[in-house]
XYZ file of C-alpha atoms in Angstrom:
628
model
C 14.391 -37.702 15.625
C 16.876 -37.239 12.473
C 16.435 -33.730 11.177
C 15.356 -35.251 7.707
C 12.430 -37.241 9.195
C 11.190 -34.420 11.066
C 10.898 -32.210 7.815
C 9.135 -35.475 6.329
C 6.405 -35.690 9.059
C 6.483 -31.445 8.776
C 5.569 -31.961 4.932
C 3.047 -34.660 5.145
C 1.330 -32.661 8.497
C 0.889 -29.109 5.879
C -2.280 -28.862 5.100
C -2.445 -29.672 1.371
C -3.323 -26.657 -0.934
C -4.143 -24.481 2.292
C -2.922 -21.402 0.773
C -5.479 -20.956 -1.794
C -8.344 -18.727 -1.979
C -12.144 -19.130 -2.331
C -14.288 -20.468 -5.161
C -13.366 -17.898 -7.945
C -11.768 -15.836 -5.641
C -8.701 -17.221 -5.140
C -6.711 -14.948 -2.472
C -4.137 -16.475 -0.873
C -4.083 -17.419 3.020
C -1.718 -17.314 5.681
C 0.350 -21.056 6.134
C -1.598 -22.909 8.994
C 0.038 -24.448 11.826
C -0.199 -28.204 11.505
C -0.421 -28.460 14.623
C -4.054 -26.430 15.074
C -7.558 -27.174 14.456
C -7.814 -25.050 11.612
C -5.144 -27.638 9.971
C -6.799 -30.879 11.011
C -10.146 -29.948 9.162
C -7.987 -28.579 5.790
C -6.788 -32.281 6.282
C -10.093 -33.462 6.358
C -11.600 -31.280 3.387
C -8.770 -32.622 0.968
C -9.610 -36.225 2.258
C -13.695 -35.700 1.927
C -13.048 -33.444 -1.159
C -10.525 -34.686 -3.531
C -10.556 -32.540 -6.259
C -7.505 -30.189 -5.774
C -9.959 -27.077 -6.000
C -8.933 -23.931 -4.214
C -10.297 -23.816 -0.323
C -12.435 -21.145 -0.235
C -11.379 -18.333 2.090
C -14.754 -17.007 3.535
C -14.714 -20.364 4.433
C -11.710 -20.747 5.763
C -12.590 -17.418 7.846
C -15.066 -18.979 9.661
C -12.814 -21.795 11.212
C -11.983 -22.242 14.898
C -8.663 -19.835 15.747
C -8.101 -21.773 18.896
C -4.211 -22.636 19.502
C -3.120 -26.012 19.797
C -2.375 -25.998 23.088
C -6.192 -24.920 23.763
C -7.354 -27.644 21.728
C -5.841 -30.146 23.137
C -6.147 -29.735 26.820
C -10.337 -28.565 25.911
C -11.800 -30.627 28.867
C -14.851 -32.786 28.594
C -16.914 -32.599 31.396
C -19.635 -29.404 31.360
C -18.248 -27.961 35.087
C -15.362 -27.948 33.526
C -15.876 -26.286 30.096
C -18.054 -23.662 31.699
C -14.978 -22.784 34.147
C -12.594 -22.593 31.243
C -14.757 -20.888 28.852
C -14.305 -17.271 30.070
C -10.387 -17.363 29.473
C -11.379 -19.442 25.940
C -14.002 -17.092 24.463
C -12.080 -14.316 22.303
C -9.544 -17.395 21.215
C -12.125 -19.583 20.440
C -14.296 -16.943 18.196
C -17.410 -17.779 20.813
C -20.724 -15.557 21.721
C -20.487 -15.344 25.481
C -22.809 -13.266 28.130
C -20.881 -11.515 30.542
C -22.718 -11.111 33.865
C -24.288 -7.159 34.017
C -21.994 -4.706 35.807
C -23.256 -2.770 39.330
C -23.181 0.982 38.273
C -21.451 2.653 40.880
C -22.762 4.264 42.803
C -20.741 7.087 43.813
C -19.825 7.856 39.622
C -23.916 7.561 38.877
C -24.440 10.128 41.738
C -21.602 12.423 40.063
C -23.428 12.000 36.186
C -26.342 14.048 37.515
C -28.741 12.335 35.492
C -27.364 11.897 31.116
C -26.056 8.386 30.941
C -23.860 8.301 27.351
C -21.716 5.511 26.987
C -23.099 3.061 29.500
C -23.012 -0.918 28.492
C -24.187 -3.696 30.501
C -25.090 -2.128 33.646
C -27.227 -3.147 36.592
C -29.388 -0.106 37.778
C -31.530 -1.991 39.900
C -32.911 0.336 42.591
C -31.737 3.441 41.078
C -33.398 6.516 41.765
C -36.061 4.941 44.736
C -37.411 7.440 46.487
C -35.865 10.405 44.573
C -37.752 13.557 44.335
C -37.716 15.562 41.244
C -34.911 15.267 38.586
C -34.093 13.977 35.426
C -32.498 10.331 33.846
C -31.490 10.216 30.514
C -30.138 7.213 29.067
C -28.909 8.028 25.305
C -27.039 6.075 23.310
C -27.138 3.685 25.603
C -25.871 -0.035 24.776
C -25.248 0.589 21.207
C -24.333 -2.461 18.929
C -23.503 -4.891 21.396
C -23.585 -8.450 21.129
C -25.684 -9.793 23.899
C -25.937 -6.396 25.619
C -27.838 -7.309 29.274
C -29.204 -4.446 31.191
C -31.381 -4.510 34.415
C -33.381 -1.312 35.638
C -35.102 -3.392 38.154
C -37.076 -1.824 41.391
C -35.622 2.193 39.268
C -37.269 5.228 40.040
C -39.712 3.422 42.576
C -41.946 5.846 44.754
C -40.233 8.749 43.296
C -41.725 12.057 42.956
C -41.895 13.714 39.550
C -39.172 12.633 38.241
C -38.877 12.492 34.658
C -36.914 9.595 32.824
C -35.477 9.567 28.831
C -34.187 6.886 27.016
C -33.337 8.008 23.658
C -31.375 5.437 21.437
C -31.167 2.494 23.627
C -29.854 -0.542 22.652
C -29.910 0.604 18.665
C -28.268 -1.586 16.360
C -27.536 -4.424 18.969
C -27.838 -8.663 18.883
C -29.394 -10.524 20.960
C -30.385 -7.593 23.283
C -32.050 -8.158 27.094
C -33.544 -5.245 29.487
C -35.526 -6.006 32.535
C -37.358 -3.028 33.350
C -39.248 -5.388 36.156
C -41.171 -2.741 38.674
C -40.035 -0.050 37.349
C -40.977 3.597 38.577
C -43.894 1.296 40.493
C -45.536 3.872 43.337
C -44.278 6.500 41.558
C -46.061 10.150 41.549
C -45.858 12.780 38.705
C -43.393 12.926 36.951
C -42.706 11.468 32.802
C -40.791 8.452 30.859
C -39.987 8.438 27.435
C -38.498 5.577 25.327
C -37.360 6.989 21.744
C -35.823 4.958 19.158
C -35.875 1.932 21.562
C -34.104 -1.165 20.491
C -34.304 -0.135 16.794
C -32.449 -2.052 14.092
C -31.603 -4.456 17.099
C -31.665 -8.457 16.443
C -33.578 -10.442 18.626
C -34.414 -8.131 21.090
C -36.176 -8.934 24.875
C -37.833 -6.800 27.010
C -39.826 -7.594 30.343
C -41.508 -4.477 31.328
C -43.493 -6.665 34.202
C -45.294 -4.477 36.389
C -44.092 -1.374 35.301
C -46.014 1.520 36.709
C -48.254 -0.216 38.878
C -49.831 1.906 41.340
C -48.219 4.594 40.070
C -50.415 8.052 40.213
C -50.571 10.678 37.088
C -47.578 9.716 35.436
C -47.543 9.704 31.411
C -45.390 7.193 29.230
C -44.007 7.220 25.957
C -43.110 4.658 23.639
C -41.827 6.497 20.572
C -40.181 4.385 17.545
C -40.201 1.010 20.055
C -38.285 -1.520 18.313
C -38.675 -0.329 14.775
C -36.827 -2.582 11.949
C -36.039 -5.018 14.546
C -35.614 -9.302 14.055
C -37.508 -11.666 16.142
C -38.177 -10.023 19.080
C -40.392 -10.071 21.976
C -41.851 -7.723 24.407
C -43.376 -8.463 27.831
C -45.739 -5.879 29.573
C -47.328 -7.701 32.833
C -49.302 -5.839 35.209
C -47.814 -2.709 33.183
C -49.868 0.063 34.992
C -52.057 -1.985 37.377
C -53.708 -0.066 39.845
C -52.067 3.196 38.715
C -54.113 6.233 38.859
C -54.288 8.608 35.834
C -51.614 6.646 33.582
C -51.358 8.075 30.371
C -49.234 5.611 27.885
C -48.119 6.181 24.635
C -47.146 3.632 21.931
C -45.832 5.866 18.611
C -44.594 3.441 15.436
C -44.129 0.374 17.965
C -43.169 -2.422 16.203
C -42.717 -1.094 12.598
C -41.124 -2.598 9.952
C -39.851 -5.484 12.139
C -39.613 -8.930 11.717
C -41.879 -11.336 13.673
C -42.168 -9.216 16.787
C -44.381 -10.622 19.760
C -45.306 -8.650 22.175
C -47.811 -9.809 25.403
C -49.662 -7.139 27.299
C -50.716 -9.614 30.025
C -52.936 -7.394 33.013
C -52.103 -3.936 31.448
C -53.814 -1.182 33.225
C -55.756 -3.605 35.870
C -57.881 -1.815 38.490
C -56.211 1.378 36.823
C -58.123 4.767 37.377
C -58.794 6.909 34.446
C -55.801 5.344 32.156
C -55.230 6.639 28.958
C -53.458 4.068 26.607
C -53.101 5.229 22.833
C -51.171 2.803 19.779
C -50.778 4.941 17.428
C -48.975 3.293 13.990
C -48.678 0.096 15.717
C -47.146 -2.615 14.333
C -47.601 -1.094 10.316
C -45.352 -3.309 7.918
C -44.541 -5.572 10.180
C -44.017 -9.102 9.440
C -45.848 -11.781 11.243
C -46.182 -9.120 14.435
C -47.598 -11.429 17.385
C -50.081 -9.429 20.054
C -51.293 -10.793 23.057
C -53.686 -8.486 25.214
C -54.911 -10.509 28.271
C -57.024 -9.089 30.910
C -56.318 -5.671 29.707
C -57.844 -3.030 31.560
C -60.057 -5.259 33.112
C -61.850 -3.774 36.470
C -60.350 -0.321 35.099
C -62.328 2.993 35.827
C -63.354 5.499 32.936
C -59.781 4.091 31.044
C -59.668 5.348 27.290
C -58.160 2.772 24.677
C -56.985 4.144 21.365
C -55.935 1.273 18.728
C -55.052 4.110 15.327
C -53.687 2.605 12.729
C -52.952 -0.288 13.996
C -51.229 -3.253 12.111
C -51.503 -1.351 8.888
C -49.638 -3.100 5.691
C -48.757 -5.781 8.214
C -47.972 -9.120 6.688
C -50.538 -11.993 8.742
C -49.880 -11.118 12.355
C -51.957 -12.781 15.004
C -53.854 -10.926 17.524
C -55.033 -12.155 21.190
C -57.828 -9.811 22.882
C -58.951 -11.545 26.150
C -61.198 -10.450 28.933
C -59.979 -7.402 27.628
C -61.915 -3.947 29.609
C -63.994 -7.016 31.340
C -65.994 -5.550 34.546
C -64.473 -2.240 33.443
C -66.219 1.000 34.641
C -66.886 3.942 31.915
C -64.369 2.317 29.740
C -63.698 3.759 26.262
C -62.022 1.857 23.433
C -61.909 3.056 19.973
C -60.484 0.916 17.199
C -59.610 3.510 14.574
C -58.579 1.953 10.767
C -57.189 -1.182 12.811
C -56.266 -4.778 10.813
C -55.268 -3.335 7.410
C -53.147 -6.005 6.862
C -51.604 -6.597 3.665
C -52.042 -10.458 3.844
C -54.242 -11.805 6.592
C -53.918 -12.607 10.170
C -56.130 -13.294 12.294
C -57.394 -11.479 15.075
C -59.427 -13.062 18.230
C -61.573 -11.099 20.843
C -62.627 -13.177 23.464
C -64.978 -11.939 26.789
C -64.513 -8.251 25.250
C -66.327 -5.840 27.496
C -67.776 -8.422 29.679
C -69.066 -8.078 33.240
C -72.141 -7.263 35.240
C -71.305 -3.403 34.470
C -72.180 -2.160 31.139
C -70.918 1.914 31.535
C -68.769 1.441 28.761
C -68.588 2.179 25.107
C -66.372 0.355 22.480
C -66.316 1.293 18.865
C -64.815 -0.120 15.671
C -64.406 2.074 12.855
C -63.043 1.428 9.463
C -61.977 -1.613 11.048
C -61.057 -4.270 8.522
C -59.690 -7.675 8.342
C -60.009 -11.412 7.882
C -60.247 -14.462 10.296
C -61.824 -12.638 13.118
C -63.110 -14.435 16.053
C -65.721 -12.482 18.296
C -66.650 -14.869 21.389
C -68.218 -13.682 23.857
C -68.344 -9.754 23.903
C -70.766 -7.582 25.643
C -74.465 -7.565 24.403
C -74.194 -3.640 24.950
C -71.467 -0.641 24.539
C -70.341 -2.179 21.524
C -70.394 -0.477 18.540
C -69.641 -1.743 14.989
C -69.602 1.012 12.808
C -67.651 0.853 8.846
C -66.342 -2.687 10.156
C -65.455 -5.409 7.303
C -64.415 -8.720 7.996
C -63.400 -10.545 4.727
C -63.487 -13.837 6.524
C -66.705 -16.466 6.614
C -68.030 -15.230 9.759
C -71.423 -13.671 10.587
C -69.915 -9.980 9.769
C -69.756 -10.411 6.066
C -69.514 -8.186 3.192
C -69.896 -9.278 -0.211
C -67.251 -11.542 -2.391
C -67.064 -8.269 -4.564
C -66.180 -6.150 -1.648
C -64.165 -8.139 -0.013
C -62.090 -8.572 -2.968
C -62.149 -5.079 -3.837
C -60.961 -4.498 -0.162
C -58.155 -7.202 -0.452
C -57.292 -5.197 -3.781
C -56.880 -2.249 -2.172
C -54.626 -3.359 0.869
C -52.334 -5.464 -0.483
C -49.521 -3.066 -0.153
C -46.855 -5.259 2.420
C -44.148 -6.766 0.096
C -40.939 -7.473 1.350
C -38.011 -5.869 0.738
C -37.231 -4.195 -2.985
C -34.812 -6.924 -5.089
C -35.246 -9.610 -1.986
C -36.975 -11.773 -4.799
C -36.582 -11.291 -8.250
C -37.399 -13.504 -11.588
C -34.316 -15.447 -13.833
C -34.915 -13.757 -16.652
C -33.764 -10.641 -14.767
C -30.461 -12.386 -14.537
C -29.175 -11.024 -17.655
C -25.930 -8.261 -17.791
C -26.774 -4.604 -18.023
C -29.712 -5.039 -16.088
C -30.239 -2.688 -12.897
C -32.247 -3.598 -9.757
C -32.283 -3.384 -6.776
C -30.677 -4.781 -4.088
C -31.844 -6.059 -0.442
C -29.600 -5.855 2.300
C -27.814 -8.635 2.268
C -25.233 -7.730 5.297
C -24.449 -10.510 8.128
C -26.360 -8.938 10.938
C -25.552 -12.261 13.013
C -22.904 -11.546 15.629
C -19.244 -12.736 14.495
C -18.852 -16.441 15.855
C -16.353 -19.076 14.325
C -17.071 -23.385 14.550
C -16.102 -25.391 17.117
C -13.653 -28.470 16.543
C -15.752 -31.070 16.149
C -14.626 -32.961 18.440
C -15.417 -30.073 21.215
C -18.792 -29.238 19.881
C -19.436 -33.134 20.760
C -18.799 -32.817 24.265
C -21.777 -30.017 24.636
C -24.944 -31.870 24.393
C -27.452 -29.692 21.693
C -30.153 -28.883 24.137
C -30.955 -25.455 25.444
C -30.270 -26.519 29.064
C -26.768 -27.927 28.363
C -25.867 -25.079 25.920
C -27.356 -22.560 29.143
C -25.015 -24.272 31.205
C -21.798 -23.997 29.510
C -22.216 -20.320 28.052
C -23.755 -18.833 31.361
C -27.297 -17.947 29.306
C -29.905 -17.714 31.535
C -32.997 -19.732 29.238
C -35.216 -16.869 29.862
C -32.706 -14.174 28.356
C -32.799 -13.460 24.664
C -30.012 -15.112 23.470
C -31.155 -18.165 25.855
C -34.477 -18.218 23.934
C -32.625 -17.812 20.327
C -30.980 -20.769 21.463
C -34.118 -22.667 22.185
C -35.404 -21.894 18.811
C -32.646 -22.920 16.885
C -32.638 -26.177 18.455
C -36.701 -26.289 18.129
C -36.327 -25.757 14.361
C -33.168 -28.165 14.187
C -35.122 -31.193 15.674
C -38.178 -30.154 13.582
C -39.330 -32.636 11.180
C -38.326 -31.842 7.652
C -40.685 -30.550 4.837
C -42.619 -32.776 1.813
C -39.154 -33.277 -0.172
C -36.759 -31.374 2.231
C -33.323 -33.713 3.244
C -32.062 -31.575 6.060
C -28.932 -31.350 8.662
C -28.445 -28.921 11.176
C -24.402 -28.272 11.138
C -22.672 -27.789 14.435
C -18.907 -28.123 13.209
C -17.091 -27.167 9.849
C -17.016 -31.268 9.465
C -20.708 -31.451 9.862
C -21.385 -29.166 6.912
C -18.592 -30.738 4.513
C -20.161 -34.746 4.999
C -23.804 -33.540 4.205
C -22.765 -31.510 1.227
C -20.978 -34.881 -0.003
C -23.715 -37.068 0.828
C -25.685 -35.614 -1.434
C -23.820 -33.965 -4.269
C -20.777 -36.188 -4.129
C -17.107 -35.623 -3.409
C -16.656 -33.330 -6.261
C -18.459 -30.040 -5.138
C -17.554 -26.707 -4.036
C -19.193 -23.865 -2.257
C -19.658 -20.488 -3.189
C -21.091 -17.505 -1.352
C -21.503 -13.585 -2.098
C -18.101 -12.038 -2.188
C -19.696 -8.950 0.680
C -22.390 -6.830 1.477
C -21.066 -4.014 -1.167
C -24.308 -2.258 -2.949
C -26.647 -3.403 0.200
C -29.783 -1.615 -0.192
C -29.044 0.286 -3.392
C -29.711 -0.310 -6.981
C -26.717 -1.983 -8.812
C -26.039 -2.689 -12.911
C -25.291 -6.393 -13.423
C -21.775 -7.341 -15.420
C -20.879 -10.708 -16.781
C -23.592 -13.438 -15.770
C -22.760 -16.841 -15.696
C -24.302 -19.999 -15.289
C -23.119 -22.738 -12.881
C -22.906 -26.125 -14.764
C -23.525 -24.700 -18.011
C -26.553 -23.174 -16.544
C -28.466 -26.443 -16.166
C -30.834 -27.356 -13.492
C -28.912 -28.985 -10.702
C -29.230 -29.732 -6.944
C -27.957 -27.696 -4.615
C -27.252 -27.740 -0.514
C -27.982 -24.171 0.947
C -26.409 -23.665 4.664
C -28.326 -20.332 6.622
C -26.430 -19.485 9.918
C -28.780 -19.727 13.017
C -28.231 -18.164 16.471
C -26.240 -20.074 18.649
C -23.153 -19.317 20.794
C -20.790 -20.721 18.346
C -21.650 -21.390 14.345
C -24.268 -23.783 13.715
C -26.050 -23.887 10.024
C -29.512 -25.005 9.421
C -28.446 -26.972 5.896
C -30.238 -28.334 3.470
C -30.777 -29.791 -0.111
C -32.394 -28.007 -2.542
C -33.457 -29.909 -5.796
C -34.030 -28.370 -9.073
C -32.417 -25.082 -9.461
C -29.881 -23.392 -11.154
C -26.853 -21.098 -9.490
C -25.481 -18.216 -11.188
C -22.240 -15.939 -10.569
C -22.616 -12.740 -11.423
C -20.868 -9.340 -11.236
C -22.175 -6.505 -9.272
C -21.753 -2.969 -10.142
C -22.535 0.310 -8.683
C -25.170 2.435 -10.749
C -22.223 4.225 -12.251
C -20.512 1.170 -13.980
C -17.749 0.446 -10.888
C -17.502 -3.366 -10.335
C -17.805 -3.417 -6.208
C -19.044 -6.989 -6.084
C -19.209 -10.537 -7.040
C -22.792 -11.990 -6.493
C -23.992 -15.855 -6.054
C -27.980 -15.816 -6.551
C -29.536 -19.429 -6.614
C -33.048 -19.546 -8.771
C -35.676 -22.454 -7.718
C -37.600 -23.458 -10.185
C -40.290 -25.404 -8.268
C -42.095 -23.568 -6.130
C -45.465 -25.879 -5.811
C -45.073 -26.726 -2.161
C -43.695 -23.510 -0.908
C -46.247 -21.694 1.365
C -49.020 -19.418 -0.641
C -48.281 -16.432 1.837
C -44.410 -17.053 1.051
C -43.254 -13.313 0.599
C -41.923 -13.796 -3.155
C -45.567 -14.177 -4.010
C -46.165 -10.816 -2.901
C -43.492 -9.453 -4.267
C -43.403 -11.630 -7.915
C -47.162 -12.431 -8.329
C -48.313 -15.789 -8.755
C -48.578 -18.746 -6.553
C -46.743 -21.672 -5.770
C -45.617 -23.893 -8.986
C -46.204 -21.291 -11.193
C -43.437 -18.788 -11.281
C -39.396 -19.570 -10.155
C -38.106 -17.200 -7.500
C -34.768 -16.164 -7.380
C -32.715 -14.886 -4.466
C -29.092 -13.768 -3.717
C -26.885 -15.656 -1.216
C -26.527 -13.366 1.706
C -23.425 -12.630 3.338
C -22.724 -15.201 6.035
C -24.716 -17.925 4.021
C -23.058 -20.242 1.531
C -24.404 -22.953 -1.456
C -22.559 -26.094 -2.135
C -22.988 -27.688 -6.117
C -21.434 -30.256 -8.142
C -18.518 -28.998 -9.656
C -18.073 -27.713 -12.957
């Protein structure tokens, strides 16, 4: 080819205007190789979006870095994908498990018992049979993405041997342990889990069978998964058929975000257990409890439920066949189910069975939706127990809304929802975290993220994620809520490409939009002094389309269109005057089919349709309006 028609076919293969910034933050980019995905969809922006505007570089950020070379030889078949995708994850910007490394053996023998430092290890079978000792795991996983860890079959018939795991898994995404039979058969000997999975996203535990038939050994549970995100907990046949068992759950669950937690079998057959909850679950939101066949056929096992879901926002309890046929059982129920908002909480064949040596008491216990079926005729003792719900255990309306007074103290986070007319410069608030705590992931070329069917069994396939891991479930629910019908008045699109998100912003705004996002996460979680407020449009109610990241190996967006609100742009300053930010909050002005237990309704007052709410666009989240 003539040197002057290969400089042609160069000029028209630049991506047009690709060194420009964001949307009112115009830093320049690095040229793009024509040649690269990255280009193609510039190519395709300027085509679907006319308007010369500046491409906006947090978006830009988020687009696939593979080569060209990559891109073009990506095969299509899933065998083959999944056999190229380990050498293809770092340059393609994807979330990818790595199988769980075999601690060595000789090296574990030469630690002597602290484990600092460790990632991703398979312990299985560590410590069987061992007499005496000491484990401690500390700082152990920290802020890993997809961190898998297996203690399988660990410490089993070992003799007082005394296991610590102190900072485990803090600060992590997508987090999976398998403590499956753990220190089962053991004698003597002491466990403690402090500061477990705290801060983590999306955390799963199985502690199935953990335990079991283990004689006089005592538990602890100290700070479990405090502040985490959609996480879930699995204790099967946790201390069945032990003998003298004494657990401890300290602040399990607080502060975290739509925890579940089953307790399926706990302390079965189990000979003078001792199971206390102390702080359970208090300020959690939506915590999830299921306690099936706890303690049932136990002998002279002693319950302790203190403060449990206190401040809690709804929450759902499960209580069944719990103690049934249990011999001089105790269970005490101590200031339990002063939830903010209410759940509901259901106790079904409660202290059941042909023998009635047992004694059950609820004191101060208060709450709404309660469901008693079925519990014993005798050992069950009511005492200072309120149930605000329509049920046979009434109190009056003026108590029960006295008492729904008094315990309405859950409200989300400080400056998570504010009013507009707080939108005004000089004023100082507070202000939520609004970090990215998803792990870093960039798009897929569209064309690539067509050749992976969306469906958790294809996606488990490719990426090597096992559906019954953590991120394998996250998976699951983000296509669950993806192929979920949309709301009264919600258009919807879940985005699985960069393309994706650009066509349903112009389908419904038009071709003249552009997209705006938070500038970062400075003044997270402090109190800041607003600058220079402006309005987008001139301030007048418009339509926007709001993207939210969702879990999934690469970057897929739950989108959708939001009518009647306004946008605003704002400068952030620190509570000294210092500019550290540029803010995008989005204000929605009709609220009347939004959920009465929404959280800005605890925080604002009001109910739905009668006040606007207001939020910030967090970091990692981006909203797409007609031009100015």
């Amino acid at each position: 080819m003539a040197p002057r028609a290969a400089l042609l076919l160069l000029l028209l293969l630049l991506p047009h205007n690709a060194a420009a910034g964001g949307a009112g933050t115009a830093a320049p980019s690095p040229a793009v190789n024509p040649f690269t995905a990255k280009a193609a969809f510039i190519r395709y922006w300027n085509r679907k979006v006319p308007n010369n505007r500046p491409h906006p570089a947090f978006f830009v950020a988020k687009l696939s870095p593979l080569p060209a070379a990559d891109t073009a030889s990506f095969p299509s078949a899933l065998p083959d994908i999944r056999a190229r995708l380990p050498a293809l994850c770092s340059r393609a910007g994807l979330l990818c498990a790595g199988p769980a490394a075999d601690a060595d053996a000789a090296s574990l023998a030469k630690a002597a018992g602290p484990f600092k430092g460790y990632s991703n290890a398979n312990f299985s079978n560590y410590g069987t049979g061992g007499d005496q000792g000491a484990d401690s795991f500390r700082n152990y996983s920290p802020d890993l993405n997809i961190a898998a860890d297996s203690f399988r079959r660990y410490g089993r018939d070992s003799s007082g041997r005394a296991d610590r795991f102190e900072s485990y898994e803090a600060d992590g995404n997508v987090v999976t342990a398998n403590f499956t039979s753990y220190a089962g058969g053991a004698t003597g000997g002491s466990g403690s889990f402090a500061a477990y999975a705290a801060g983590t996203n999306v955390p799963d535990s199985t502690f199935t069978s953990y335990d079991a038939q283990a004689n006089g050994r005592a538990r602890g549970f100290a700070s479990y998964s405090q502040e985490a995100n959609h996480g879930e907990s699995g204790f099967s046949g946790y201390g069945r058929s032990g003998n003298g068992v004494r657990e401890t759950f300290a602040s399990y669950g607080n502060e975290s975000n739509v925890l579940a937690s089953a307790f399926a079998s706990y302390g079965q057959s189990a000979n003078g257990a001792t199971d206390t909850f102390t702080g359970y679950g208090v300020e959690g939101n939506v915590p999830e409890n299921t306690f099936r066949s706890y303690g049932a056929g136990g002998n002279a096992g002693v319950d302790t439920f203190k403060r449990y879901r206190d401040d809690a926002n709804v929450g759902d309890d499960r209580f069944s066949s719990y103690a049934k046929g249990a011999n001089g059982g105790a269970a005490e129920f101590q200031s339990y189910g002063n939830s903010a908002n209410p759940g509901s909480t259901v106790f079904k064949g409660y202290g059941e069975g042909t023998n009635p040596n047992h004694h059950i008491g609820f004191k101060e216990y208060a709450g709404e939706n309660n469901t008693f079926k079925g519990y014993a005729s005798t050992g069950v003792d009511f005492k200072e127990y309120h149930n605000t719900s329509a049920s046979t255990l009434t109190v009056s309306a003026e108590v029960a809304a006295s008492m729904r007074h008094q315990h309405l103290k859950w409200s989300p986070e400080p400056g998570k929802f504010f009013r507009e007319r707080e939108l005004v410069a000089g004023n100082r608030m507070p202000m939520p975290d609004i970090r990215d705590k998803m792990p870093p992931r960039a798009f897929l070329p569209r064309d690539i993220a067509a050749r992976i069917p969306f469906e958790p069994n294809a996606v488990s396939e490719v990426f090597g994620l096992p559906l019954d891991s953590a991120m394998g479930k996250a998976v699951a629910s983000t296509v669950a809520e993806c192929q979920r019908a949309p709301s009264r008045g919600e258009t919807k699109r879940c985005a699985t490409s960069a393309e994706d998100i650009v066509d349903f912003a112009v389908e419904m705004l038009g071709s003249d939009v552009v997209v705006r996002s938070t500038a970062s996460a400075a003044g997270s979680g402090g109190d800041i002094r607003l600058g220079a407020v402006t309005g987008v449009d001139g301030g007048r109610v418009t339509r926007s389309v709001s993207c939210h990241q969702s879990l999934f190996p690469y970057l897929v967006y739950y989108c959708h269109s939001v009518p009647k609100v306004r946008v605003y742009e704002a400068d952030i300053a620190a509570a000294d005057g210092e500019k550290i930010n540029r803010g995008v909050a989005i204000c929605h002005l009709d609220t009347s089919d939004w959920s009465p237990a929404h959280g800005a309704f605890a925080a604002l007052g009001g109910r739905p349709g009668e006040v606007e709410v207001c939020h910030w666009i967090f970091e990692g989240d981006m909203t797409w309006t007609v031009a100015d």
